[in-house]
Short mmCIF file of C-alpha atoms in Angstrom, two decimals:
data_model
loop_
_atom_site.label_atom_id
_atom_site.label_comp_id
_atom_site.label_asym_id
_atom_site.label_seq_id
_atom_site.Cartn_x
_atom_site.Cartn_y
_atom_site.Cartn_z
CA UNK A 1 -20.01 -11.86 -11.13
CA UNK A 2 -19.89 -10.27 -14.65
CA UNK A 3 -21.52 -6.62 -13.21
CA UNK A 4 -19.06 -5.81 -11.01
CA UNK A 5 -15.98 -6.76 -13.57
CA UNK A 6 -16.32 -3.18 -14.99
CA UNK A 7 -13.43 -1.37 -15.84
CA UNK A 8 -13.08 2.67 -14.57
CA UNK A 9 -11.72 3.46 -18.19
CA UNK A 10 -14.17 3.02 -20.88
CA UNK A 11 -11.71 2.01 -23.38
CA UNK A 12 -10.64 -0.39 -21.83
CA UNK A 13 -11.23 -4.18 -22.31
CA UNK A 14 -13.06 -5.51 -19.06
CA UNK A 15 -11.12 -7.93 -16.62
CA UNK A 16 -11.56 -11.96 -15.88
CA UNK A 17 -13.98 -12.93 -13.08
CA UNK A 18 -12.47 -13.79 -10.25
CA UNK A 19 -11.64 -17.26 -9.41
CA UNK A 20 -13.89 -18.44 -6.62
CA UNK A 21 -11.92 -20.89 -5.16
CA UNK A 22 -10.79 -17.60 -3.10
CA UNK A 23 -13.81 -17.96 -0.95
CA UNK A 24 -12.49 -21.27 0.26
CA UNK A 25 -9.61 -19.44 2.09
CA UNK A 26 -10.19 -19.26 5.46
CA UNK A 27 -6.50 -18.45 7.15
CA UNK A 28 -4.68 -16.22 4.41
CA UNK A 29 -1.94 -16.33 6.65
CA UNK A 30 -1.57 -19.73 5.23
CA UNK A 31 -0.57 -17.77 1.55
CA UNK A 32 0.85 -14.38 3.52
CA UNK A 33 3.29 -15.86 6.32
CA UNK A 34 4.41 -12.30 6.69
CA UNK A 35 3.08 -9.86 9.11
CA UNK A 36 3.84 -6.23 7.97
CA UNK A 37 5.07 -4.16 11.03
CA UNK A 38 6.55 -0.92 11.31
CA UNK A 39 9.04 -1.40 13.64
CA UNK A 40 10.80 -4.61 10.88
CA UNK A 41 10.30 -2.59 7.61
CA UNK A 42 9.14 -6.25 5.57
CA UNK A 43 6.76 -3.76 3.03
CA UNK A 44 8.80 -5.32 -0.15
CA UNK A 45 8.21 -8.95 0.86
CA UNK A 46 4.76 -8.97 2.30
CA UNK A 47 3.23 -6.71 -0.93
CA UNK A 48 5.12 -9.21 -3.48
CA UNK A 49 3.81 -12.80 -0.57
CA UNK A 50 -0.18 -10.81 -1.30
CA UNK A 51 0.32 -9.75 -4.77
CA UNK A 52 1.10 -12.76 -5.80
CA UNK A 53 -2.35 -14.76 -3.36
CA UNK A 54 -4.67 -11.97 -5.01
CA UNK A 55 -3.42 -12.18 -8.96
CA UNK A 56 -3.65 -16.08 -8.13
CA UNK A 57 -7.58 -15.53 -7.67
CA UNK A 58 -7.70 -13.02 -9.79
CA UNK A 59 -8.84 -9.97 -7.67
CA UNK A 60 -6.01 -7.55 -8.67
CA UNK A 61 -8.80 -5.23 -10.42
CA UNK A 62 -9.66 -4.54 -6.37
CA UNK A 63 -6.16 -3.28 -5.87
CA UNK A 64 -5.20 -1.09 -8.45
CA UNK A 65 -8.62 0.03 -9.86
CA UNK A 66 -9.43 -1.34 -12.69
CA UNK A 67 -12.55 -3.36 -11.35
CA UNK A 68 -14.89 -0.43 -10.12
CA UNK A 69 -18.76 -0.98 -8.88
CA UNK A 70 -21.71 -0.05 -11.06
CA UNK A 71 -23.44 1.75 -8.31
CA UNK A 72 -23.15 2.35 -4.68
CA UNK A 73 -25.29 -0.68 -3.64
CA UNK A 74 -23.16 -2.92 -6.02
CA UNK A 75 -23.43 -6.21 -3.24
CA UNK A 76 -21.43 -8.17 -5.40
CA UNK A 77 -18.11 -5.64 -5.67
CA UNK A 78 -18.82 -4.82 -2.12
CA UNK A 79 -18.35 -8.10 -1.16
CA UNK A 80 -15.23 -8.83 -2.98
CA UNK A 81 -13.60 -5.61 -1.57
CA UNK A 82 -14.66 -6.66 1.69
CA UNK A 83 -13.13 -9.86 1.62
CA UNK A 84 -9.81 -8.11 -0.24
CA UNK A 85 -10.03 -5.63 2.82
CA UNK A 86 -10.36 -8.04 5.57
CA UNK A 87 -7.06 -9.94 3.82
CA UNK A 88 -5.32 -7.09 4.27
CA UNK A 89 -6.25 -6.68 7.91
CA UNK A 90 -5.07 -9.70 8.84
CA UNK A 91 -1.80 -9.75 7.86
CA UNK A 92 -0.67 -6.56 8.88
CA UNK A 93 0.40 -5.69 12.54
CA UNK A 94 -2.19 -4.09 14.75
CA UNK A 95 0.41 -0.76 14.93
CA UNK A 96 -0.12 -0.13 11.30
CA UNK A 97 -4.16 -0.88 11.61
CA UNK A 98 -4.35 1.76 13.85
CA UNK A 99 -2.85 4.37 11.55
CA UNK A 100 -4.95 3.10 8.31
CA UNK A 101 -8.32 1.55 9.11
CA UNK A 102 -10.44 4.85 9.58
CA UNK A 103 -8.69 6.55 6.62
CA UNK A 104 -9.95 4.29 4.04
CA UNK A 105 -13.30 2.56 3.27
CA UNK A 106 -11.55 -0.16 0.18
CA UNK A 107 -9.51 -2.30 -0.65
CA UNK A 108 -7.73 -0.04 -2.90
CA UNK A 109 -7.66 2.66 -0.81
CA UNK A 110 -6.42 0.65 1.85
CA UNK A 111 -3.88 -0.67 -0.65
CA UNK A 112 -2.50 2.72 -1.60
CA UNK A 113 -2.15 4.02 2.28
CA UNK A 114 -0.01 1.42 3.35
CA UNK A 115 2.03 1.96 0.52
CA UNK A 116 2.15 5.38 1.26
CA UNK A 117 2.87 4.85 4.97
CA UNK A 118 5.71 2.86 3.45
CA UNK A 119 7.34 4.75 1.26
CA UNK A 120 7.01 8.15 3.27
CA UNK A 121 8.67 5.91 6.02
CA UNK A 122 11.76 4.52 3.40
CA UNK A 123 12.24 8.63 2.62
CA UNK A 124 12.76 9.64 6.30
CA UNK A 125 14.87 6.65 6.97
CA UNK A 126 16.91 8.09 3.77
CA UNK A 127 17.11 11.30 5.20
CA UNK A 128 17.78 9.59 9.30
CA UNK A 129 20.73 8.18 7.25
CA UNK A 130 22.02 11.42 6.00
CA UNK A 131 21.64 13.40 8.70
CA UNK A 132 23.91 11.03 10.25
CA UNK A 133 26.74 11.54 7.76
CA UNK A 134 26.60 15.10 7.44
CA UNK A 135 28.47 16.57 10.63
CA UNK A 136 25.95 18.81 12.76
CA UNK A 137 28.11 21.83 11.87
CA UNK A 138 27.55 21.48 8.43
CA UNK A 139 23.84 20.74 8.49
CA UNK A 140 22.83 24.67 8.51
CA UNK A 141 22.96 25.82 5.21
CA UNK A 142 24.97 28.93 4.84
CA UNK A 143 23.67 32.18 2.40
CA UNK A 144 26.31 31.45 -0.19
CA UNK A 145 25.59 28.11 -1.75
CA UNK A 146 25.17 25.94 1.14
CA UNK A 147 27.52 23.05 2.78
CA UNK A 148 24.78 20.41 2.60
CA UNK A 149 24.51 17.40 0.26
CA UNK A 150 22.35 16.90 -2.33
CA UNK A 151 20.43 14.62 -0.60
CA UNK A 152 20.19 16.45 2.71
CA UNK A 153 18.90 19.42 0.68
CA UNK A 154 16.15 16.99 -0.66
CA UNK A 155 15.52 15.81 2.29
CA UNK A 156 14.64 19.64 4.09
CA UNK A 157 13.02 20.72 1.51
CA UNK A 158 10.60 17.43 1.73
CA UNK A 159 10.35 18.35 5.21
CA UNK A 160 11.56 15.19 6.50
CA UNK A 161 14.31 16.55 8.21
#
């Protein structure tokens, strides 16, 4: 397992193998009890529930990087991220598959969307709640220095709202 445990930065020292008792895991629903859904925002506890199964094994490098293949036919890392990628799939909610699986060919990749998907999500919800507590009237910003909130600002010119 030693050629795929290179790291992207060349200063860097390289990471552990992986443990391979991972391999014996056959329902990772067993270590992730949490399905991730849209509509029940659970992002926080289902990324700490698989954080914690993949540094257990340690296959982190798959998720934020740091373990890259040494060419495009690397079997080995292909494998891994395969296995990392179909962990994923599993324990997230067929609603969110549909938005990420073409988008992304690895683990990390896959990784970073639904984070993305996440956190895009928390930002509208922020702004959902302000637009709430401004009244309507006061939602159009006038030429001289504007009624809106700080936040409400943020939130138009992020073009969430």
């Amino acid at each position: 397992m030693a050629k795929s445990e290179v790291t992207s930065n060349a200063n860097a020292t390289p990471t552990k193998t992986p443990h391979l008792a991972f391999t014996t895991i056959s329902n990772v629903k067993l270590h992730v009890p949490v399905l991730l859904r849209l509509s029940q925002p659970n992002y926080k506890k289902w990324s700490r529930l698989f954080l914690l199964l993949v540094s257990r094994f340690n296959l982190q490098g798959y998720i934020n990087c740091s373990v890259v293949p040494l060419s495009e036919d690397d079997n080995e890392w292909l494998q891994l991220d395969a296995f990392l990628q179909g962990w994923i799939l599993s324990t997230i909610s067929d609603e969110i598959s549909d938005l990420v699986i073409s988008s992304v060919s690895t683990a990390s990749a896959l990784w970073k969307v639904i984070h993305d998907l996440f956190h895009d999500r928390q930002q509208e919800r922020s702004c959902d709640a302000t637009r709430t507590r401004v009244p309507h009237h006061r939602q159009r910003q006038h030429h001289h220095g504007g009624l809106l909130s700080t936040s409400a600002k943020s939130c138009r010119l992020a073009g969430r709202c």
